[in-house]
Amino acid sequence: MRRAKPIHRILALLFDLAISYAIAILIMFESIVALIDAVRSQDSAAIFALFGSSLFSGGILIIFLILYFLILPLKWKGQTIGKKFFKLRIVKLDGTSVDFMTLFIREVIGRLLMAMMSVGLSTVVNGFTLTLNDNRLVFHDVLASTQVVDVE
């Protein structure tokens, strides 16, 4: 089992982000329109409509992201669409398949929460770590005891 090249990991992530951002815009479209309306009219009804549509579409977006980054790799043996396209797979350090809790620790705690708490700085640090470190593991890999490998 050979660990994935940094450029392939980065491209797979960008591919996944492009897909998830495009779908997020579609999901949030009604809220975006409500925001524009609320700013234009500054009416309390428009602001209330913005609040309601944001709660609804935000909930749908969270469900989509859970499905994409947790359930999809669980069902596709450690692959998202981006990883499948670039022939990569997430596995545990011992080479076994990832389970839900491992993916949750990796994606939610290791990637999302750290990015939010560090205002995105952890993403930059992960990029440098990935390209400069011979073991090709980044923070969320170490935290969840995972690695990204080439699919043979």
Tab-separated table of C-alpha atoms in Angstrom:
chain	number	residue	atom	x	y	z
A	1	MET	CA	0.000	0.000	0.000
A	2	ARG	CA	1.573	3.247	-1.163
A	3	ARG	CA	0.675	6.593	0.393
A	4	ALA	CA	-0.832	9.060	-2.053
A	5	LYS	CA	1.238	11.835	-3.562
A	6	PRO	CA	0.562	15.267	-2.016
A	7	ILE	CA	-0.527	16.782	-5.330
A	8	HIS	CA	-3.118	14.033	-5.818
A	9	ARG	CA	-4.494	14.594	-2.315
A	10	ILE	CA	-4.718	18.338	-2.887
A	11	LEU	CA	-6.405	17.934	-6.279
A	12	ALA	CA	-8.887	15.396	-4.873
A	13	LEU	CA	-9.742	17.811	-2.053
A	14	LEU	CA	-10.211	20.700	-4.497
A	15	PHE	CA	-12.438	18.463	-6.639
A	16	ASP	CA	-14.548	17.554	-3.586
A	17	LEU	CA	-14.730	21.186	-2.482
A	18	ALA	CA	-15.848	22.307	-5.957
A	19	ILE	CA	-18.639	19.726	-5.901
A	20	SER	CA	-19.709	20.517	-2.343
A	21	TYR	CA	-19.586	24.308	-2.873
A	22	ALA	CA	-21.638	24.069	-6.067
A	23	ILE	CA	-24.280	21.990	-4.315
A	24	ALA	CA	-24.138	24.277	-1.268
A	25	ILE	CA	-24.942	27.277	-3.467
A	26	LEU	CA	-27.925	25.414	-4.910
A	27	ILE	CA	-29.118	24.466	-1.422
A	28	MET	CA	-28.617	27.994	-0.094
A	29	PHE	CA	-30.067	29.751	-3.158
A	30	GLU	CA	-33.373	30.610	-1.465
A	31	SER	CA	-31.509	32.035	1.522
A	32	ILE	CA	-29.285	34.103	-0.748
A	33	VAL	CA	-32.372	35.564	-2.445
A	34	ALA	CA	-33.940	36.197	0.994
A	35	LEU	CA	-30.749	37.972	2.117
A	36	ILE	CA	-30.807	40.258	-0.907
A	37	ASP	CA	-34.495	40.990	-0.286
A	38	ALA	CA	-33.881	41.687	3.424
A	39	VAL	CA	-31.020	44.073	2.668
A	40	ARG	CA	-33.021	45.881	-0.012
A	41	SER	CA	-36.277	46.243	1.887
A	42	GLN	CA	-35.063	46.252	5.500
A	43	ASP	CA	-38.528	45.029	6.389
A	44	SER	CA	-39.002	42.879	9.490
A	45	ALA	CA	-41.005	40.322	7.468
A	46	ALA	CA	-38.117	39.989	5.010
A	47	ILE	CA	-35.656	39.537	7.869
A	48	PHE	CA	-37.896	36.901	9.441
A	49	ALA	CA	-38.143	35.114	6.058
A	50	LEU	CA	-34.331	35.227	5.812
A	51	PHE	CA	-34.033	33.679	9.264
A	52	GLY	CA	-36.472	30.875	8.427
A	53	SER	CA	-34.971	30.048	5.047
A	54	SER	CA	-31.449	30.135	6.502
A	55	LEU	CA	-32.367	27.675	9.249
A	56	PHE	CA	-34.021	25.330	6.774
A	57	SER	CA	-31.334	25.462	4.085
A	58	GLY	CA	-28.571	25.354	6.704
A	59	GLY	CA	-30.034	22.132	8.057
A	60	ILE	CA	-30.265	20.642	4.577
A	61	LEU	CA	-26.665	21.715	3.905
A	62	ILE	CA	-25.398	20.026	7.082
A	63	ILE	CA	-27.209	16.824	6.091
A	64	PHE	CA	-25.636	16.989	2.614
A	65	LEU	CA	-22.131	17.535	4.023
A	66	ILE	CA	-22.540	14.626	6.446
A	67	LEU	CA	-23.666	12.434	3.570
A	68	TYR	CA	-20.817	13.550	1.307
A	69	PHE	CA	-17.859	13.510	3.700
A	70	LEU	CA	-18.925	10.800	6.190
A	71	ILE	CA	-21.476	8.422	4.669
A	72	LEU	CA	-20.166	8.359	1.088
A	73	PRO	CA	-16.602	7.364	2.117
A	74	LEU	CA	-18.093	4.818	4.503
A	75	LYS	CA	-20.090	3.196	1.674
A	76	TRP	CA	-17.394	3.653	-1.006
A	77	LYS	CA	-14.551	2.100	1.029
A	78	GLY	CA	-12.861	5.370	1.992
A	79	GLN	CA	-13.524	7.331	-1.172
A	80	THR	CA	-15.366	10.514	-2.034
A	81	ILE	CA	-16.020	11.515	-5.633
A	82	GLY	CA	-12.706	13.417	-5.708
A	83	LYS	CA	-10.759	10.523	-4.222
A	84	LYS	CA	-12.439	8.093	-6.618
A	85	PHE	CA	-11.530	10.352	-9.573
A	86	PHE	CA	-7.868	10.567	-8.469
A	87	LYS	CA	-7.768	6.880	-7.425
A	88	LEU	CA	-7.200	7.502	-3.711
A	89	ARG	CA	-8.656	5.914	-0.609
A	90	ILE	CA	-8.730	6.707	3.119
A	91	VAL	CA	-7.679	3.738	5.260
A	92	LYS	CA	-6.578	3.257	8.845
A	93	LEU	CA	-2.831	3.206	9.466
A	94	ASP	CA	-2.925	-0.590	9.666
A	95	GLY	CA	-4.495	-0.722	6.187
A	96	THR	CA	-8.008	-1.700	7.271
A	97	SER	CA	-11.137	0.101	6.133
A	98	VAL	CA	-12.310	3.196	7.971
A	99	ASP	CA	-15.428	3.143	10.116
A	100	PHE	CA	-17.904	5.933	10.917
A	101	MET	CA	-16.195	7.034	14.146
A	102	THR	CA	-12.801	7.218	12.439
A	103	LEU	CA	-14.266	9.328	9.632
A	104	PHE	CA	-16.081	11.522	12.170
A	105	ILE	CA	-12.857	12.184	14.097
A	106	ARG	CA	-10.952	12.788	10.864
A	107	GLU	CA	-13.414	15.014	9.037
A	108	VAL	CA	-15.417	16.789	11.733
A	109	ILE	CA	-12.947	17.182	14.587
A	110	GLY	CA	-9.649	17.027	12.730
A	111	ARG	CA	-10.541	19.009	9.652
A	112	LEU	CA	-13.659	21.133	10.212
A	113	LEU	CA	-13.352	22.151	13.853
A	114	MET	CA	-9.625	22.790	13.607
A	115	ALA	CA	-10.117	24.936	10.499
A	116	MET	CA	-12.837	26.938	12.259
A	117	MET	CA	-10.877	27.346	15.488
A	118	SER	CA	-7.729	28.416	13.662
A	119	VAL	CA	-9.625	30.650	11.205
A	120	GLY	CA	-8.346	28.533	8.325
A	121	LEU	CA	-4.699	28.580	9.386
A	122	SER	CA	-4.720	24.819	10.016
A	123	THR	CA	-5.562	24.280	6.337
A	124	VAL	CA	-2.444	26.209	5.308
A	125	VAL	CA	-0.334	24.332	7.868
A	126	ASN	CA	-1.729	21.017	6.584
A	127	GLY	CA	-0.740	21.985	3.038
A	128	PHE	CA	2.842	22.683	4.095
A	129	THR	CA	2.970	19.560	6.263
A	130	LEU	CA	1.688	17.410	3.409
A	131	THR	CA	4.242	18.683	0.910
A	132	LEU	CA	7.259	18.939	3.231
A	133	ASN	CA	6.814	15.814	5.354
A	134	ASP	CA	8.019	12.449	4.051
A	135	ASN	CA	5.309	10.435	5.823
A	136	ARG	CA	2.544	12.399	3.992
A	137	LEU	CA	0.294	12.598	7.055
A	138	VAL	CA	-1.476	15.771	8.126
A	139	PHE	CA	-3.162	16.703	11.397
A	140	HIS	CA	-6.508	15.020	10.719
A	141	ASP	CA	-4.705	11.847	9.575
A	142	VAL	CA	-2.666	11.698	12.778
A	143	LEU	CA	-5.689	12.472	14.966
A	144	ALA	CA	-7.801	9.712	13.418
A	145	SER	CA	-4.901	7.294	12.726
A	146	THR	CA	-5.641	7.294	8.999
A	147	GLN	CA	-3.704	7.639	5.788
A	148	VAL	CA	-4.623	8.293	2.174
A	149	VAL	CA	-3.297	5.674	-0.193
A	150	ASP	CA	-3.298	5.018	-3.913
A	151	VAL	CA	-5.923	2.566	-5.121
A	152	GLU	CA	-4.167	-0.333	-6.780
